[in-house]
């Protein structure tokens, strides 16, 4: 499985992806699921992938191929992030249609993608692309999307995240969402790829890979466990009614 | 959907069930999913149900019918909790086989059950009964089971729960697990039914129903949100590497 999460906030975009893929529990591998495209000063596009690895790699492969061959439309000729999302959705639909010949059961080949970024002249956008190639767009009411094993890490996002939150706090919130998921589900695994984009910077961030040895992640994971344990102990004690 | 959780701890057993059932989002109802059986001073048995409502009600109906008609084996003639789990598993398998005539697709009629309790002369036990009628038993390594929408509420149990934890702290931990689930998934809903059994008491607890108006639940839910928000703010600030 996979867990990817992307936030579209007032100050910028935050992306985190795990790297575990598996074909059965006895066949796990590390594959990057976070890709960046762009031109400094003009556009930044980040794509995260979940689902069938051949499908997701084919989509990224076609996108790169279009760029390499200067084939239109491509990620750099799209005028808006909406056109970017439409292009990726069309390619995804075609990849799945090709491999299934439009006749077989398609769901085995499904994948989902998150695409966030900014093109000069418009606001940042974040899209969640479904296997059918259609998509939805994040708003200030719902400033985040998840794909893959999303349930374990959803409660902390639902409680602590808002559109106005500072980027560094949002990053910590998303990392805790990942830590919770990693602890409860072995199909999601380290290392994690993170990327933070600051609004209107039009810089293509390198991002940071977090390995199991990363002291910062170890620190927040440990401190968070202590916070939760102490927080539970500090909750008011239930009255006798519960014990009758 | 449903969320039920049961803990088998050093000091006793804790059970919490939600009460929401749905046949589509436009057809939701309140049904109790936590049932108690027993004889004061001799045995206490608690059963929680998840899945097809007709199946779960049929299983409970047969168990009650056996008792009413003094039909062997029944919940009060079983010598051990293992025999109780076997009996319930057999009834569950028969209910599903009957409705599907052993020919149709069975999974639409599936249900899962948690059964915990204590019979005089043996230790407390907790079983997770699968739709096939087989089951697994909780241990001190894995002191809890969940059925239904289990993922949202699993991280807090994985982090904070251990076999040795005090009952009142375990109850708070399980209630937070429910609060997290309720906030992230509308298919799990209030009121909640809770029941705490103290080891070797052989009392059949009345249990407590928690409604949306319950001040204690409102208090811990609010305090927990504050704990998480403050806990996130107190985490060490990520260094500049993350923003490059």
Tab-separated table of C-alpha atoms in Angstrom:
chain	number	residue	atom	x	y	z
A	1	UNK	CA	0.000	0.000	0.000
A	2	UNK	CA	0.909	3.652	0.262
A	3	UNK	CA	0.192	6.748	2.238
A	4	UNK	CA	0.477	10.172	0.624
A	5	UNK	CA	-0.813	13.419	2.023
A	6	UNK	CA	-0.835	16.923	0.566
A	7	UNK	CA	-1.894	20.213	2.149
A	8	UNK	CA	-2.838	23.446	0.420
A	9	UNK	CA	-2.556	26.197	3.011
A	10	UNK	CA	-2.532	29.959	3.099
A	11	UNK	CA	1.276	30.113	3.140
A	12	UNK	CA	2.107	27.242	0.819
A	13	UNK	CA	1.911	23.569	-0.037
A	14	UNK	CA	3.126	20.568	1.986
A	15	UNK	CA	3.599	17.107	0.468
A	16	UNK	CA	4.624	13.879	2.221
A	17	UNK	CA	4.772	10.394	0.681
A	18	UNK	CA	5.930	7.062	2.016
A	19	UNK	CA	8.021	4.803	-0.231
A	20	UNK	CA	6.828	1.263	0.456
A	21	UNK	CA	5.416	-0.861	-2.321
A	22	UNK	CA	4.378	-4.455	-1.912
A	23	UNK	CA	3.276	-7.380	-4.019
A	24	UNK	CA	2.375	-9.540	-1.043
A	25	UNK	CA	3.936	-9.151	2.411
A	26	UNK	CA	6.942	-11.181	1.278
A	27	UNK	CA	7.774	-8.820	-1.556
A	28	UNK	CA	8.253	-5.250	-0.374
A	29	UNK	CA	10.374	-2.615	-2.042
A	30	UNK	CA	11.250	1.064	-1.810
A	31	UNK	CA	9.970	3.276	-4.626
A	32	UNK	CA	9.709	7.025	-4.692
A	33	UNK	CA	6.097	8.223	-5.010
A	34	UNK	CA	6.737	11.975	-5.031
A	35	UNK	CA	7.842	13.687	-8.230
A	36	UNK	CA	8.580	17.338	-8.993
A	37	UNK	CA	8.434	19.231	-12.249
A	38	UNK	CA	8.751	22.898	-13.016
A	39	UNK	CA	10.717	25.887	-14.135
A	40	UNK	CA	12.231	28.176	-11.543
A	41	UNK	CA	10.421	31.500	-11.473
A	42	UNK	CA	7.504	30.244	-13.543
A	43	UNK	CA	5.886	27.006	-12.296
A	44	UNK	CA	6.243	24.305	-9.647
A	45	UNK	CA	4.336	21.041	-9.942
A	46	UNK	CA	4.461	18.159	-7.459
A	47	UNK	CA	2.818	14.795	-8.165
A	48	UNK	CA	2.230	12.006	-5.612
A	49	UNK	CA	1.098	8.537	-6.611
A	50	UNK	CA	-0.736	5.618	-5.017
A	51	UNK	CA	-1.916	2.318	-6.482
A	52	UNK	CA	-0.611	-0.002	-9.188
A	53	UNK	CA	3.095	0.781	-9.565
A	54	UNK	CA	3.206	0.007	-13.300
A	55	UNK	CA	0.332	2.417	-13.853
A	56	UNK	CA	1.829	5.223	-11.766
A	57	UNK	CA	5.255	4.827	-13.387
A	58	UNK	CA	3.642	4.805	-16.836
A	59	UNK	CA	1.836	8.085	-16.078
A	60	UNK	CA	5.051	9.739	-14.879
A	61	UNK	CA	6.900	8.207	-17.844
A	62	UNK	CA	4.438	9.659	-20.363
A	63	UNK	CA	4.579	13.075	-18.676
A	64	UNK	CA	8.398	13.079	-18.891
A	65	UNK	CA	8.314	11.778	-22.441
A	66	UNK	CA	5.992	14.564	-23.548
A	67	UNK	CA	8.454	17.063	-22.093
A	68	UNK	CA	11.515	15.386	-23.589
A	69	UNK	CA	9.971	15.260	-27.072
A	70	UNK	CA	8.319	18.658	-26.711
A	71	UNK	CA	5.023	16.972	-27.409
A	72	UNK	CA	1.904	19.096	-26.791
A	73	UNK	CA	0.131	19.293	-24.407
A	74	UNK	CA	2.704	18.887	-21.668
A	75	UNK	CA	3.288	19.968	-18.066
A	76	UNK	CA	5.170	23.082	-19.176
A	77	UNK	CA	2.770	24.180	-21.891
A	78	UNK	CA	-0.341	23.888	-19.702
A	79	UNK	CA	-1.619	27.386	-18.960
A	80	UNK	CA	-3.109	26.648	-15.564
A	81	UNK	CA	-2.999	24.006	-12.847
A	82	UNK	CA	-6.485	23.008	-14.025
A	83	UNK	CA	-4.989	22.158	-17.431
A	84	UNK	CA	-2.189	20.253	-15.669
A	85	UNK	CA	-4.736	18.171	-13.750
A	86	UNK	CA	-6.771	17.564	-16.924
A	87	UNK	CA	-3.666	16.414	-18.810
A	88	UNK	CA	-2.599	14.025	-16.063
A	89	UNK	CA	-6.161	12.680	-15.773
A	90	UNK	CA	-6.296	12.014	-19.531
A	91	UNK	CA	-2.942	10.223	-19.489
A	92	UNK	CA	-3.990	8.145	-16.485
A	93	UNK	CA	-7.248	7.123	-18.183
A	94	UNK	CA	-5.373	6.166	-21.357
A	95	UNK	CA	-2.736	4.122	-19.491
A	96	UNK	CA	-5.449	2.080	-17.733
A	97	UNK	CA	-7.515	1.713	-20.921
A	98	UNK	CA	-4.454	0.505	-22.866
A	99	UNK	CA	-3.407	-2.164	-20.385
A	100	UNK	CA	-6.951	-3.485	-19.954
A	101	UNK	CA	-7.862	-3.095	-23.619
A	102	UNK	CA	-11.022	-1.419	-22.286
A	103	UNK	CA	-12.460	-4.874	-21.676
A	104	UNK	CA	-10.805	-6.495	-18.643
A	105	UNK	CA	-11.419	-5.716	-15.019
A	106	UNK	CA	-9.791	-2.303	-14.652
A	107	UNK	CA	-9.605	-1.935	-10.872
A	108	UNK	CA	-6.423	-4.018	-10.562
A	109	UNK	CA	-4.645	-1.324	-12.552
A	110	UNK	CA	-6.102	1.670	-10.753
A	111	UNK	CA	-4.047	4.434	-9.265
A	112	UNK	CA	-4.803	7.771	-7.648
A	113	UNK	CA	-2.680	10.903	-7.791
A	114	UNK	CA	-2.333	14.156	-5.917
A	115	UNK	CA	-1.106	17.120	-7.929
A	116	UNK	CA	-0.243	20.422	-6.327
A	117	UNK	CA	1.578	23.445	-7.551
A	118	UNK	CA	1.515	26.994	-8.776
A	119	UNK	CA	1.865	28.602	-12.195
A	120	UNK	CA	2.825	32.273	-12.501
A	121	UNK	CA	-0.292	34.417	-12.659
A	122	UNK	CA	-2.553	32.183	-10.596
A	123	UNK	CA	-2.977	30.906	-7.069
A	124	UNK	CA	-1.609	27.567	-5.832
A	125	UNK	CA	-3.878	24.587	-6.507
A	126	UNK	CA	-4.116	21.040	-5.233
A	127	UNK	CA	-6.007	18.295	-7.100
A	128	UNK	CA	-6.942	14.725	-6.232
A	129	UNK	CA	-7.095	12.700	-9.472
A	130	UNK	CA	-9.258	9.581	-9.449
A	131	UNK	CA	-8.503	6.414	-11.464
A	132	UNK	CA	-11.218	7.476	-13.904
A	133	UNK	CA	-9.211	10.615	-14.702
A	134	UNK	CA	-11.649	13.073	-13.149
A	135	UNK	CA	-10.600	15.127	-10.133
A	136	UNK	CA	-11.489	17.370	-7.227
A	137	UNK	CA	-9.798	20.526	-5.993
A	138	UNK	CA	-8.798	21.428	-2.401
A	139	UNK	CA	-10.358	24.534	-0.866
A	140	UNK	CA	-9.897	26.503	2.338
A	141	UNK	CA	-12.722	24.434	3.880
A	142	UNK	CA	-10.955	21.160	3.071
A	143	UNK	CA	-7.294	22.074	2.776
A	144	UNK	CA	-5.865	18.563	2.498
A	145	UNK	CA	-6.107	15.353	0.491
A	146	UNK	CA	-4.864	11.858	1.273
A	147	UNK	CA	-4.442	8.819	-0.976
A	148	UNK	CA	-3.660	5.229	-0.004
A	149	UNK	CA	-3.902	4.112	3.639
A	150	UNK	CA	-5.559	7.310	4.760
A	151	UNK	CA	-7.669	6.342	7.753
A	152	UNK	CA	-5.042	5.957	10.491
A	153	UNK	CA	-3.644	9.406	9.874
A	154	UNK	CA	-6.915	11.236	9.282
A	155	UNK	CA	-7.994	12.031	12.876
A	156	UNK	CA	-4.977	14.231	13.662
A	157	UNK	CA	-5.466	16.164	10.420
A	158	UNK	CA	-9.181	16.597	11.131
A	159	UNK	CA	-8.471	17.911	14.606
A	160	UNK	CA	-5.415	20.073	14.186
A	161	UNK	CA	-5.245	21.279	10.610
A	162	UNK	CA	-6.736	24.461	9.232
A	163	UNK	CA	-6.107	26.576	6.157
A	164	UNK	CA	-4.475	29.354	8.204
A	165	UNK	CA	-1.952	27.175	10.072
A	166	UNK	CA	1.755	28.039	9.657
A	167	UNK	CA	3.753	25.816	7.294
A	168	UNK	CA	6.117	24.479	9.963
A	169	UNK	CA	3.200	23.537	12.222
A	170	UNK	CA	1.377	21.931	9.309
A	171	UNK	CA	4.506	19.920	8.531
A	172	UNK	CA	4.659	18.652	12.124
A	173	UNK	CA	0.952	17.765	11.977
A	174	UNK	CA	1.416	15.833	8.737
A	175	UNK	CA	4.514	14.056	10.068
A	176	UNK	CA	2.530	12.921	13.126
A	177	UNK	CA	-0.188	11.703	10.765
A	178	UNK	CA	2.507	9.602	9.073
A	179	UNK	CA	3.994	8.398	12.339
A	180	UNK	CA	0.555	7.170	13.452
A	181	UNK	CA	0.067	5.359	10.161
A	182	UNK	CA	3.546	3.793	10.194
A	183	UNK	CA	2.942	2.389	13.675
A	184	UNK	CA	-0.420	0.832	12.853
A	185	UNK	CA	0.100	-0.494	9.324
A	186	UNK	CA	3.199	-2.245	7.984
A	187	UNK	CA	2.124	-1.675	4.380
A	188	UNK	CA	3.231	1.950	4.823
A	189	UNK	CA	6.991	2.314	5.336
A	190	UNK	CA	9.981	4.591	5.680
A	191	UNK	CA	11.750	6.483	4.238
A	192	UNK	CA	9.381	9.408	3.742
A	193	UNK	CA	9.734	12.059	1.046
A	194	UNK	CA	8.714	15.562	2.086
A	195	UNK	CA	8.432	18.725	0.060
A	196	UNK	CA	7.370	22.199	1.122
A	197	UNK	CA	6.545	24.927	-1.362
A	198	UNK	CA	6.234	28.521	-0.193
A	199	UNK	CA	3.493	30.480	-1.948
A	200	UNK	CA	4.619	32.752	-4.787
A	201	UNK	CA	8.249	31.619	-4.453
A	202	UNK	CA	8.229	29.757	-7.803
A	203	UNK	CA	11.208	27.793	-6.553
A	204	UNK	CA	11.388	24.038	-7.214
A	205	UNK	CA	12.223	22.693	-3.749
A	206	UNK	CA	14.656	19.792	-3.450
A	207	UNK	CA	12.578	18.334	-0.631
A	208	UNK	CA	13.948	16.199	2.149
A	209	UNK	CA	13.991	12.418	2.539
A	210	UNK	CA	13.387	11.229	6.095
A	211	UNK	CA	15.034	7.904	6.885
A	212	UNK	CA	14.530	5.772	9.988
A	213	UNK	CA	17.734	7.249	11.399
A	214	UNK	CA	16.555	10.860	11.031
A	215	UNK	CA	16.919	12.344	14.543
A	216	UNK	CA	14.191	14.936	14.025
A	217	UNK	CA	11.588	12.327	13.154
A	218	UNK	CA	12.679	10.104	16.032
A	219	UNK	CA	12.402	13.081	18.388
A	220	UNK	CA	8.903	14.123	17.392
A	221	UNK	CA	7.714	10.525	17.335
A	222	UNK	CA	8.966	9.950	20.866
A	223	UNK	CA	7.721	13.274	22.158
A	224	UNK	CA	4.327	12.684	20.583
A	225	UNK	CA	3.933	9.332	22.330
A	226	UNK	CA	4.721	11.049	25.627
A	227	UNK	CA	2.265	13.848	24.830
A	228	UNK	CA	-0.502	11.333	24.191
A	229	UNK	CA	0.218	9.248	27.278
A	230	UNK	CA	0.382	12.297	29.512
A	231	UNK	CA	-2.666	13.778	27.785
A	232	UNK	CA	-4.657	10.622	28.532
A	233	UNK	CA	-3.596	10.647	32.173
A	234	UNK	CA	-4.594	14.290	32.449
A	235	UNK	CA	-8.113	13.682	31.147
A	236	UNK	CA	-10.758	13.862	33.865
A	237	UNK	CA	-11.318	10.528	35.588
A	238	UNK	CA	-14.611	8.827	34.661
A	239	UNK	CA	-17.175	8.745	37.458
A	240	UNK	CA	-18.536	5.616	39.130
A	241	UNK	CA	-21.443	5.297	36.698
A	242	UNK	CA	-19.083	3.744	34.190
A	243	UNK	CA	-18.134	0.960	36.568
A	244	UNK	CA	-21.660	-0.143	37.488
B	1	UNK	CA	-20.848	0.751	9.473
B	2	UNK	CA	-19.881	0.176	13.079
B	3	UNK	CA	-17.019	0.587	15.470
B	4	UNK	CA	-16.640	-1.771	18.433
B	5	UNK	CA	-13.599	-2.133	20.621
B	6	UNK	CA	-12.886	-4.520	23.504
B	7	UNK	CA	-9.901	-4.625	25.853
B	8	UNK	CA	-8.732	-7.532	28.000
B	9	UNK	CA	-6.465	-6.070	30.659
B	10	UNK	CA	-4.880	-7.204	33.891
B	11	UNK	CA	-7.642	-5.637	36.001
B	12	UNK	CA	-10.651	-6.356	33.830
B	13	UNK	CA	-12.475	-5.994	30.546
B	14	UNK	CA	-13.596	-2.817	28.761
B	15	UNK	CA	-16.165	-2.812	25.944
B	16	UNK	CA	-17.368	0.136	23.842
B	17	UNK	CA	-19.727	-0.015	20.847
B	18	UNK	CA	-21.293	2.656	18.711
B	19	UNK	CA	-24.961	2.347	17.714
B	20	UNK	CA	-25.190	3.556	14.123
B	21	UNK	CA	-26.454	1.288	11.403
B	22	UNK	CA	-26.983	2.340	7.835
B	23	UNK	CA	-28.463	1.021	4.653
B	24	UNK	CA	-27.127	3.857	2.527
B	25	UNK	CA	-26.349	7.318	3.886
B	26	UNK	CA	-30.032	8.255	3.622
B	27	UNK	CA	-31.151	5.425	5.907
B	28	UNK	CA	-29.401	5.505	9.249
B	29	UNK	CA	-30.750	4.112	12.511
B	30	UNK	CA	-29.755	3.502	16.118
B	31	UNK	CA	-29.328	-0.131	17.143
B	32	UNK	CA	-27.607	-1.483	20.206
B	33	UNK	CA	-24.570	-3.634	19.317
B	34	UNK	CA	-23.493	-4.571	22.846
B	35	UNK	CA	-25.275	-7.407	24.664
B	36	UNK	CA	-24.692	-8.899	28.103
B	37	UNK	CA	-25.474	-12.353	29.430
B	38	UNK	CA	-24.578	-14.043	32.673
B	39	UNK	CA	-25.404	-15.137	36.166
B	40	UNK	CA	-24.237	-13.027	39.075
B	41	UNK	CA	-21.470	-14.780	40.963
B	42	UNK	CA	-20.857	-17.333	38.230
B	43	UNK	CA	-20.364	-15.897	34.719
B	44	UNK	CA	-20.389	-12.655	32.783
B	45	UNK	CA	-20.465	-12.646	28.982
B	46	UNK	CA	-20.479	-9.547	26.766
B	47	UNK	CA	-21.009	-9.767	22.997
B	48	UNK	CA	-20.423	-6.952	20.496
B	49	UNK	CA	-21.546	-7.166	16.883
B	50	UNK	CA	-20.558	-5.644	13.550
B	51	UNK	CA	-21.813	-6.341	10.044
B	52	UNK	CA	-25.147	-7.364	8.556
B	53	UNK	CA	-27.803	-6.398	11.119
B	54	UNK	CA	-30.153	-9.281	10.282
B	55	UNK	CA	-27.283	-11.728	10.806
B	56	UNK	CA	-26.144	-10.224	14.105
B	57	UNK	CA	-29.699	-10.045	15.430
B	58	UNK	CA	-30.286	-13.660	14.359
B	59	UNK	CA	-27.185	-14.793	16.259
B	60	UNK	CA	-28.278	-12.982	19.421
B	61	UNK	CA	-31.836	-14.262	18.887
B	62	UNK	CA	-30.689	-17.884	18.679
B	63	UNK	CA	-28.503	-17.483	21.772
B	64	UNK	CA	-31.454	-16.079	23.735
B	65	UNK	CA	-33.784	-18.731	22.351
B	66	UNK	CA	-31.466	-21.533	23.456
B	67	UNK	CA	-31.498	-20.068	26.949
B	68	UNK	CA	-35.269	-19.540	27.026
B	69	UNK	CA	-35.954	-23.106	25.890
B	70	UNK	CA	-33.124	-24.578	27.937
B	71	UNK	CA	-31.721	-25.977	24.720
B	72	UNK	CA	-28.181	-27.390	24.960
B	73	UNK	CA	-25.550	-26.179	24.367
B	74	UNK	CA	-26.223	-22.639	25.528
B	75	UNK	CA	-24.354	-19.680	26.987
B	76	UNK	CA	-25.022	-20.839	30.548
B	77	UNK	CA	-24.169	-24.506	30.068
B	78	UNK	CA	-20.832	-23.824	28.345
B	79	UNK	CA	-18.024	-24.827	30.709
B	80	UNK	CA	-15.473	-22.294	29.526
B	81	UNK	CA	-15.244	-19.104	27.498
B	82	UNK	CA	-13.663	-21.219	24.770
B	83	UNK	CA	-16.895	-23.243	24.587
B	84	UNK	CA	-18.889	-19.993	24.547
B	85	UNK	CA	-16.849	-18.737	21.572
B	86	UNK	CA	-17.238	-22.085	19.789
B	87	UNK	CA	-21.002	-22.043	20.313
B	88	UNK	CA	-21.380	-18.500	19.010
B	89	UNK	CA	-19.130	-19.319	16.047
B	90	UNK	CA	-21.257	-22.352	15.136
B	91	UNK	CA	-24.483	-20.369	15.369
B	92	UNK	CA	-23.014	-17.569	13.256
B	93	UNK	CA	-21.893	-20.036	10.579
B	94	UNK	CA	-25.336	-21.681	10.530
B	95	UNK	CA	-27.183	-18.349	10.286
B	96	UNK	CA	-25.115	-17.324	7.255
B	97	UNK	CA	-25.365	-20.783	5.656
B	98	UNK	CA	-29.185	-20.795	6.101
B	99	UNK	CA	-29.797	-17.395	4.536
B	100	UNK	CA	-27.485	-18.072	1.604
B	101	UNK	CA	-28.550	-21.707	1.196
B	102	UNK	CA	-24.788	-22.413	1.070
B	103	UNK	CA	-24.864	-21.382	-2.561
B	104	UNK	CA	-25.180	-17.599	-2.898
B	105	UNK	CA	-22.541	-15.005	-2.302
B	106	UNK	CA	-22.110	-15.103	1.485
B	107	UNK	CA	-20.127	-11.931	2.120
B	108	UNK	CA	-23.190	-9.666	2.004
B	109	UNK	CA	-24.443	-11.475	5.104
B	110	UNK	CA	-21.173	-11.491	7.021
B	111	UNK	CA	-20.781	-10.260	10.550
B	112	UNK	CA	-17.973	-10.228	13.107
B	113	UNK	CA	-18.332	-10.489	16.860
B	114	UNK	CA	-16.264	-9.765	19.919
B	115	UNK	CA	-16.989	-11.938	22.956
B	116	UNK	CA	-15.428	-11.255	26.321
B	117	UNK	CA	-16.174	-12.517	29.769
B	118	UNK	CA	-15.272	-14.718	32.682
B	119	UNK	CA	-16.631	-18.008	34.008
B	120	UNK	CA	-15.993	-19.034	37.600
B	121	UNK	CA	-12.848	-21.146	37.785
B	122	UNK	CA	-11.025	-19.601	34.854
B	123	UNK	CA	-9.413	-16.350	33.779
B	124	UNK	CA	-11.166	-13.668	31.721
B	125	UNK	CA	-11.067	-14.228	27.964
B	126	UNK	CA	-11.699	-12.121	24.899
B	127	UNK	CA	-12.410	-13.624	21.453
B	128	UNK	CA	-12.742	-12.135	17.995
B	129	UNK	CA	-15.149	-14.321	15.977
B	130	UNK	CA	-14.835	-14.199	12.202
B	131	UNK	CA	-17.776	-14.592	9.769
B	132	UNK	CA	-16.559	-18.153	9.091
B	133	UNK	CA	-17.166	-18.984	12.763
B	134	UNK	CA	-13.499	-19.448	13.681
B	135	UNK	CA	-11.884	-17.098	16.164
B	136	UNK	CA	-8.752	-15.706	17.802
B	137	UNK	CA	-8.064	-14.948	21.456
B	138	UNK	CA	-6.584	-11.763	22.986
B	139	UNK	CA	-3.324	-12.077	24.922
B	140	UNK	CA	-1.199	-9.789	27.057
B	141	UNK	CA	0.853	-8.980	23.919
B	142	UNK	CA	-2.252	-7.900	22.019
B	143	UNK	CA	-4.783	-6.939	24.660
B	144	UNK	CA	-7.435	-5.446	22.398
B	145	UNK	CA	-9.638	-6.246	19.410
B	146	UNK	CA	-11.608	-3.962	17.135
B	147	UNK	CA	-14.353	-4.714	14.623
B	148	UNK	CA	-15.930	-2.422	12.028
B	149	UNK	CA	-14.340	0.928	11.200
B	150	UNK	CA	-11.167	0.185	13.142
B	151	UNK	CA	-8.445	2.192	11.420
B	152	UNK	CA	-9.145	5.742	12.637
B	153	UNK	CA	-9.083	4.676	16.278
B	154	UNK	CA	-6.175	2.243	16.109
B	155	UNK	CA	-3.178	4.621	16.448
B	156	UNK	CA	-4.131	5.832	19.936
B	157	UNK	CA	-4.637	2.237	21.122
B	158	UNK	CA	-1.309	1.176	19.613
B	159	UNK	CA	0.519	4.015	21.335
B	160	UNK	CA	-1.097	4.227	24.736
B	161	UNK	CA	-2.577	0.853	25.591
B	162	UNK	CA	-0.832	-1.948	27.437
B	163	UNK	CA	-2.029	-4.987	29.358
B	164	UNK	CA	-1.052	-3.446	32.703
B	165	UNK	CA	-2.859	-0.127	32.284
B	166	UNK	CA	-5.482	0.780	34.915
B	167	UNK	CA	-9.128	0.306	33.897
B	168	UNK	CA	-10.082	3.974	34.179
B	169	UNK	CA	-7.112	4.996	32.023
B	170	UNK	CA	-7.921	2.278	29.499
B	171	UNK	CA	-11.501	3.549	29.351
B	172	UNK	CA	-10.284	7.078	28.604
B	173	UNK	CA	-7.956	5.719	25.922
B	174	UNK	CA	-10.792	3.747	24.282
B	175	UNK	CA	-13.158	6.738	24.470
B	176	UNK	CA	-10.557	8.886	22.679
B	177	UNK	CA	-10.262	6.131	20.069
B	178	UNK	CA	-14.027	6.468	19.566
B	179	UNK	CA	-13.936	10.254	19.533
B	180	UNK	CA	-11.297	10.186	16.782
B	181	UNK	CA	-13.399	7.746	14.767
B	182	UNK	CA	-16.628	9.714	15.237
B	183	UNK	CA	-14.945	12.889	13.969
B	184	UNK	CA	-13.510	11.295	10.838
B	185	UNK	CA	-16.277	8.913	9.738
B	186	UNK	CA	-20.012	9.606	9.739
B	187	UNK	CA	-20.851	5.906	9.453
B	188	UNK	CA	-19.939	5.578	13.150
B	189	UNK	CA	-22.321	7.440	15.438
B	190	UNK	CA	-23.451	8.268	18.959
B	191	UNK	CA	-24.738	7.148	21.393
B	192	UNK	CA	-21.996	4.819	22.611
B	193	UNK	CA	-22.562	1.827	24.858
B	194	UNK	CA	-19.814	1.177	27.392
B	195	UNK	CA	-19.321	-1.687	29.819
B	196	UNK	CA	-16.534	-2.308	32.298
B	197	UNK	CA	-16.069	-5.659	34.015
B	198	UNK	CA	-13.722	-5.914	37.002
B	199	UNK	CA	-11.784	-9.165	37.113
B	200	UNK	CA	-13.149	-11.857	39.451
B	201	UNK	CA	-16.167	-9.717	40.389
B	202	UNK	CA	-18.659	-11.986	38.578
B	203	UNK	CA	-21.051	-9.063	38.518
B	204	UNK	CA	-23.101	-8.359	35.390
B	205	UNK	CA	-22.486	-4.640	34.918
B	206	UNK	CA	-25.350	-2.448	33.715
B	207	UNK	CA	-22.950	-0.444	31.594
B	208	UNK	CA	-23.417	3.173	30.634
B	209	UNK	CA	-24.823	4.739	27.495
B	210	UNK	CA	-23.024	7.905	26.398
B	211	UNK	CA	-25.228	10.326	24.469
B	212	UNK	CA	-24.134	13.430	22.605
B	213	UNK	CA	-25.195	15.478	25.628
B	214	UNK	CA	-22.991	13.539	28.072
B	215	UNK	CA	-20.832	16.231	29.747
B	216	UNK	CA	-17.979	13.818	30.509
B	217	UNK	CA	-17.564	12.837	26.868
B	218	UNK	CA	-17.823	16.462	25.730
B	219	UNK	CA	-15.162	17.402	28.280
B	220	UNK	CA	-12.620	14.770	27.304
B	221	UNK	CA	-13.255	15.370	23.599
B	222	UNK	CA	-12.606	19.095	24.001
B	223	UNK	CA	-9.609	18.623	26.292
B	224	UNK	CA	-8.130	16.054	23.901
B	225	UNK	CA	-8.337	18.473	20.961
B	226	UNK	CA	-6.514	21.056	23.053
B	227	UNK	CA	-3.910	18.477	24.121
B	228	UNK	CA	-3.212	17.584	20.497
B	229	UNK	CA	-3.028	21.180	19.299
B	230	UNK	CA	-0.722	22.200	22.136
B	231	UNK	CA	1.288	18.987	21.713
B	232	UNK	CA	1.853	19.794	18.043
B	233	UNK	CA	2.944	23.339	18.856
B	234	UNK	CA	5.365	22.006	21.471
B	235	UNK	CA	7.066	19.619	19.037
B	236	UNK	CA	10.544	20.793	18.012
B	237	UNK	CA	10.469	23.100	14.988
B	238	UNK	CA	11.747	21.464	11.785
B	239	UNK	CA	15.084	22.824	10.569
B	240	UNK	CA	15.675	24.676	7.318
B	241	UNK	CA	16.476	21.485	5.388
B	242	UNK	CA	12.769	20.830	5.109
B	243	UNK	CA	12.142	24.119	3.383
B	244	UNK	CA	14.784	23.797	0.677
